Coordinates of C-alpha atoms in Angstrom, one line a residue:
M900 CA 0.0 0.0 0.0
A901 CA 1.3 3.4 -0.9
P902 CA 1.7 6.1 1.8
T903 CA -1.6 7.9 2.5
D904 CA 0.0 11.3 2.2
V905 CA 1.2 10.7 -1.4
T906 CA -0.9 12.3 -4.1
Y907 CA -1.6 10.8 -7.5
A908 CA -2.9 12.2 -10.8
I909 CA -3.9 10.1 -13.8
T910 CA -4.5 11.2 -17.4
G911 CA -6.5 9.3 -20.0
S912 CA -8.8 7.8 -17.4
S913 CA -11.7 7.8 -19.8
G914 CA -9.6 5.6 -22.2
R915 CA -8.7 2.0 -22.0
L916 CA -5.2 2.3 -20.6
G917 CA -5.6 5.2 -18.2
G918 CA -8.9 3.8 -17.1
R919 CA -7.2 0.5 -16.2
V920 CA -4.6 2.3 -14.1
A921 CA -7.2 4.4 -12.3
R922 CA -9.4 1.4 -11.5
R923 CA -6.4 -0.4 -10.1
L924 CA -5.5 2.5 -7.8
A925 CA -9.1 2.9 -6.7
A926 CA -9.3 -0.8 -5.9
A927 CA -6.2 -0.4 -3.7
G928 CA -7.9 2.4 -1.8
I929 CA -5.8 5.1 -3.2
A930 CA -7.2 8.6 -3.8
Q931 CA -6.4 10.2 -7.1
T932 CA -7.1 13.1 -9.3
L933 CA -8.3 12.3 -12.8
L934 CA -7.3 14.9 -15.4
A935 CA -9.7 15.0 -18.4
R936 CA -10.6 17.3 -21.3
T937 CA -14.2 16.5 -20.3
P938 CA -14.3 15.6 -16.6
S939 CA -17.9 14.2 -16.9
R940 CA -16.5 11.4 -19.0
A941 CA -14.0 10.3 -16.4
P942 CA -14.9 7.1 -14.5
R943 CA -16.6 7.5 -11.2
L944 CA -14.3 5.8 -8.7
P945 CA -14.0 5.7 -4.9
G946 CA -11.6 8.4 -3.8
A947 CA -11.2 9.9 -7.3
I948 CA -11.9 13.5 -8.3
A949 CA -12.2 14.5 -11.9
V950 CA -10.8 17.9 -12.9
P951 CA -10.3 19.8 -16.2
G952 CA -6.9 18.9 -17.7
S953 CA -6.8 19.3 -21.4
Y954 CA -3.2 18.8 -22.7
D955 CA -3.4 22.1 -24.6
D956 CA -4.4 24.2 -21.6
H957 CA -1.2 25.0 -19.7
E958 CA -2.9 27.0 -16.9
A959 CA -5.6 24.4 -16.2
L960 CA -2.9 21.7 -16.1
V961 CA -0.8 23.7 -13.6
R962 CA -3.8 24.1 -11.3
A963 CA -4.7 20.4 -11.6
L964 CA -1.1 19.2 -11.0
R965 CA 0.0 21.6 -8.3
G966 CA 1.0 19.6 -5.2
T967 CA 0.8 16.3 -7.0
D968 CA 3.6 13.8 -6.2
R969 CA 3.1 11.1 -8.9
V970 CA 1.6 11.5 -12.3
L971 CA 0.7 9.0 -15.1
M972 CA 1.0 10.7 -18.5
V973 CA -0.8 8.7 -21.1
S974 CA 0.1 9.9 -24.6
A975 CA -2.5 12.2 -26.2
S976 CA -4.7 11.1 -29.1
E977 CA -2.9 11.0 -32.4
S978 CA -3.0 14.4 -34.1
P979 CA -0.6 16.8 -35.9
D980 CA -0.4 18.8 -32.7
R981 CA 0.3 15.9 -30.3
L982 CA 4.0 16.7 -29.7
R983 CA 3.1 20.4 -29.0
D984 CA 0.4 19.2 -26.5
H985 CA 2.8 16.8 -24.8
R986 CA 5.3 19.6 -24.3
T987 CA 2.6 21.8 -22.9
F988 CA 1.7 19.1 -20.4
V989 CA 5.4 18.5 -19.4
D990 CA 6.0 22.2 -18.9
A991 CA 2.9 22.4 -16.7
A992 CA 4.1 19.4 -14.7
A993 CA 7.4 21.0 -14.1
R994 CA 5.9 24.3 -13.1
A995 CA 3.5 22.5 -10.7
G996 CA 6.4 20.7 -9.0
V997 CA 5.4 17.1 -9.9
A998 CA 7.8 14.8 -8.0
H999 CA 7.7 11.8 -10.5
L1000 CA 6.2 11.5 -14.0
V1001 CA 5.4 8.1 -15.5
Y1002 CA 5.1 8.6 -19.3
V1003 CA 3.6 6.0 -21.6
S1004 CA 5.9 6.0 -24.6
F1005 CA 6.4 3.6 -27.5
H1006 CA 8.8 0.6 -28.1
G1007 CA 12.0 1.7 -29.7
A1008 CA 11.2 5.4 -29.6
A1009 CA 13.8 7.3 -31.6
P1010 CA 14.1 10.4 -33.8
D1011 CA 14.3 8.2 -36.9
A1012 CA 11.9 5.4 -35.9
T1013 CA 10.2 3.5 -38.7
F1014 CA 6.8 4.0 -37.0
T1015 CA 6.4 7.7 -37.5
L1016 CA 4.5 8.3 -34.3
A1017 CA 7.3 6.8 -32.3
R1018 CA 9.3 9.9 -33.2
D1019 CA 6.8 12.0 -31.3
H1020 CA 7.4 9.8 -28.3
W1021 CA 11.2 10.2 -28.5
H1022 CA 10.9 14.0 -28.7
T1023 CA 8.5 13.9 -25.7
E1024 CA 11.0 11.9 -23.7
Q1025 CA 13.7 14.4 -24.5
H1026 CA 11.5 17.3 -23.3
V1027 CA 10.8 15.5 -20.1
R1028 CA 14.5 15.0 -19.5
A1029 CA 15.2 18.7 -20.3
A1030 CA 12.4 19.8 -17.9
G1031 CA 14.2 18.1 -15.0
I1032 CA 11.2 16.1 -13.7
P1033 CA 12.1 12.7 -12.2
F1034 CA 10.6 10.2 -14.7
T1035 CA 10.1 6.7 -15.8
F1036 CA 9.3 5.8 -19.4
L1037 CA 7.2 2.8 -20.2
R1038 CA 7.7 2.1 -23.9
D1039 CA 4.8 -0.1 -25.0
N1040 CA 4.9 -2.4 -28.0
L1041 CA 1.8 -2.7 -30.1
Y1042 CA -1.3 -3.5 -28.1
A1043 CA -2.3 -7.1 -28.2
D1044 CA -5.9 -6.0 -27.5
F1045 CA -6.0 -4.1 -30.7
M1046 CA -5.3 -7.0 -33.0
P1047 CA -9.0 -7.8 -33.8
A1048 CA -9.4 -4.2 -35.1
L1049 CA -6.8 -5.0 -37.9
V1050 CA -9.2 -7.4 -39.4
G1051 CA -11.2 -6.1 -42.4
A1052 CA -14.8 -6.9 -43.3
D1053 CA -13.4 -9.7 -45.6
G1054 CA -11.7 -11.4 -42.7
A1055 CA -8.2 -10.3 -43.8
I1056 CA -5.4 -8.4 -42.1
R1057 CA -3.7 -6.4 -44.8
G1058 CA -0.4 -4.6 -44.6
P1059 CA 3.2 -4.4 -45.7
A1060 CA 4.5 -6.3 -42.7
G1061 CA 6.2 -9.0 -44.7
D1062 CA 7.4 -11.8 -42.5
G1063 CA 8.3 -9.5 -39.6
R1064 CA 7.2 -9.9 -36.0
A1065 CA 6.0 -7.8 -33.1
A1066 CA 6.1 -8.5 -29.4
L1067 CA 2.5 -7.5 -28.8
V1068 CA 1.8 -6.5 -25.2
A1069 CA -1.5 -6.6 -23.2
Q1070 CA -3.0 -3.4 -21.9
D1071 CA -3.6 -5.1 -18.6
D1072 CA 0.1 -5.8 -18.3
I1073 CA 1.0 -2.2 -19.1
A1074 CA -1.5 -1.0 -16.4
D1075 CA 0.0 -3.4 -13.9
A1076 CA 3.5 -2.1 -14.7
A1077 CA 2.4 1.5 -14.5
V1078 CA 0.8 0.9 -11.1
A1079 CA 3.9 -0.8 -9.8
V1080 CA 6.0 2.2 -10.7
L1081 CA 3.5 4.7 -9.4
L1082 CA 3.4 3.0 -6.0
D1083 CA 7.1 2.8 -5.6
P1084 CA 8.8 5.1 -8.1
G1085 CA 12.2 5.4 -6.4
P1086 CA 13.9 2.3 -7.9
H1087 CA 12.6 3.3 -11.3
A1088 CA 13.6 6.9 -11.5
G1089 CA 15.4 7.7 -14.7
R1090 CA 14.7 4.2 -16.1
T1091 CA 13.2 3.3 -19.5
Y1092 CA 11.3 0.0 -19.8
E1093 CA 10.4 -1.7 -23.1
L1094 CA 7.2 -3.4 -22.3
T1095 CA 6.4 -6.5 -24.5
G1096 CA 4.5 -9.7 -24.6
P1097 CA 6.1 -13.1 -24.1
E1098 CA 6.9 -13.7 -27.7
A1099 CA 7.2 -12.0 -31.1
L1100 CA 4.4 -12.9 -33.5
G1101 CA 4.1 -12.4 -37.3
L1102 CA 0.7 -11.3 -38.6
A1103 CA 0.2 -14.8 -40.0
D1104 CA 0.5 -16.0 -36.4
V1105 CA -1.9 -13.3 -35.3
A1106 CA -4.4 -14.4 -37.9
R1107 CA -4.1 -18.0 -36.8
I1108 CA -4.7 -17.1 -33.1
L1109 CA -7.7 -14.9 -34.0
T1110 CA -9.2 -17.7 -36.0
A1111 CA -8.7 -20.2 -33.1
V1112 CA -10.1 -18.0 -30.4
G1113 CA -12.9 -16.3 -32.4
G1114 CA -13.9 -19.1 -34.6
R1115 CA -14.1 -16.9 -37.6
P1116 CA -11.5 -17.5 -40.3
V1117 CA -8.9 -14.7 -40.5
S1118 CA -6.0 -14.5 -42.9
Y1119 CA -3.0 -12.3 -43.4
V1120 CA -2.6 -10.7 -46.9
R1121 CA 0.8 -9.1 -47.6
E1122 CA 0.7 -5.7 -49.3
T1123 CA 3.4 -3.7 -50.8
T1124 CA 3.9 -0.2 -49.4
E1125 CA 2.3 1.2 -52.5
E1126 CA -0.7 -1.1 -52.2
A1127 CA -1.1 -0.2 -48.5
Y1128 CA -1.3 3.5 -49.3
A1129 CA -3.7 2.9 -52.1
S1130 CA -6.0 0.6 -50.0
R1131 CA -6.2 3.2 -47.2
A1132 CA -6.7 6.2 -49.5
V1133 CA -10.4 5.6 -49.5
Y1134 CA -10.7 6.8 -45.9
G1135 CA -9.7 10.3 -46.9
A1136 CA -7.2 10.6 -44.0
P1137 CA -4.5 13.3 -44.0
D1138 CA -1.0 12.4 -45.1
W1139 CA 0.4 12.2 -41.6
Q1140 CA -2.2 9.7 -40.6
L1141 CA -1.7 7.5 -43.7
D1142 CA 2.0 7.5 -42.9
A1143 CA 1.3 6.4 -39.4
W1144 CA -1.0 3.6 -40.5
V1145 CA 1.4 2.2 -43.1
S1146 CA 4.5 2.7 -41.0
T1147 CA 3.1 0.5 -38.3
Y1148 CA 3.3 -2.4 -40.7
A1149 CA 6.7 -1.3 -41.9
A1150 CA 8.0 -1.3 -38.4
I1151 CA 6.9 -4.9 -38.0
A1152 CA 8.5 -5.8 -41.3
D1153 CA 11.9 -4.4 -40.5
G1154 CA 12.1 -5.9 -37.0
S1155 CA 11.7 -2.7 -35.1
L1156 CA 9.1 -4.3 -32.8
A1157 CA 10.4 -7.8 -32.6
T1158 CA 12.5 -7.6 -29.4
V1159 CA 11.0 -9.5 -26.5
T1160 CA 11.9 -8.3 -22.9
T1161 CA 11.2 -9.4 -19.4
A1162 CA 10.2 -5.9 -18.3
V1163 CA 6.6 -6.8 -17.6
E1164 CA 7.6 -9.6 -15.3
D1165 CA 10.4 -7.6 -13.7
L1166 CA 7.9 -4.8 -12.8
T1167 CA 4.8 -6.8 -11.9
G1168 CA 6.0 -10.2 -10.7
H1169 CA 3.9 -12.0 -13.2
R1170 CA 4.6 -13.2 -16.7
A1171 CA 3.5 -11.2 -19.8
T1172 CA 0.2 -12.3 -21.1
P1173 CA 0.1 -14.2 -24.5
L1174 CA -2.2 -13.0 -27.2
D1175 CA -4.6 -15.9 -27.0
Q1176 CA -5.2 -15.2 -23.3
V1177 CA -5.8 -11.5 -24.0
L1178 CA -8.4 -12.3 -26.7
R1179 CA -10.1 -14.9 -24.5
A1180 CA -10.3 -12.5 -21.6
A1181 CA -11.8 -9.8 -23.8
A1182 CA -14.4 -12.3 -25.0
D1183 CA -15.3 -13.2 -21.5
G1184 CA -16.0 -9.6 -20.4
P1185 CA -14.4 -6.4 -19.1
A1186 CA -11.1 -6.7 -17.4
S1187 CA -11.1 -6.6 -13.6
P1188 CA -8.9 -4.1 -11.7

């Protein structure tokens, strides 16, 4: 149990990852502040107070974070302004005197990462370092929970991933890791953890597991990069978003996401969850705290 005089703030509580962390803290009897663009959308949890905390509102963030010891910063929704908003949040956290910031980053974040959005994460990490806030970075691999969403109406996963692999990680495992760091940040100060699942899977493997668990045939269809852009052009998405979608598969293809680590087990004390278990748990109902 964390000390009762320690204060916590959680962002993204209306989303899947932040909500998981908030529910775990509430179940442990820990009071927390939930920062939200729309506070009414934040979950109603024992000991939790929802306050305005949009990532682009520096003054509101300072008010919400002032006097807070430990903060979970879930990355903002994908947008052309995400890095600017991240910097606004980090600057507010520094001004408010946050004692420890846990930032949800991305596996292999780098200025030249194949997955274009991982570059935003790297720049955010650098801004946190420059701000002087004690930190821990949790670099998540692709979400195992998201794999069913890759399947099109025709039962196919399509993309230029070749025969590459990704060490897909469960959102419940990420939440467990985040809570472990928030409750005892000292040993993790200045550390970066690459959070992965227990094995690296190709999309053909993912299709096979989806078929076995869901009972609906799923296949993997390899695309070229040109075919991938063409097949997604029908959505009318802006160029930056098309680049993000296609580069996700390119990062699988070139091995950027294939490294398997023991970080989940190291932080939580339990093994990382395999994809089939993630899918079966989702089919059985909402995750417990």
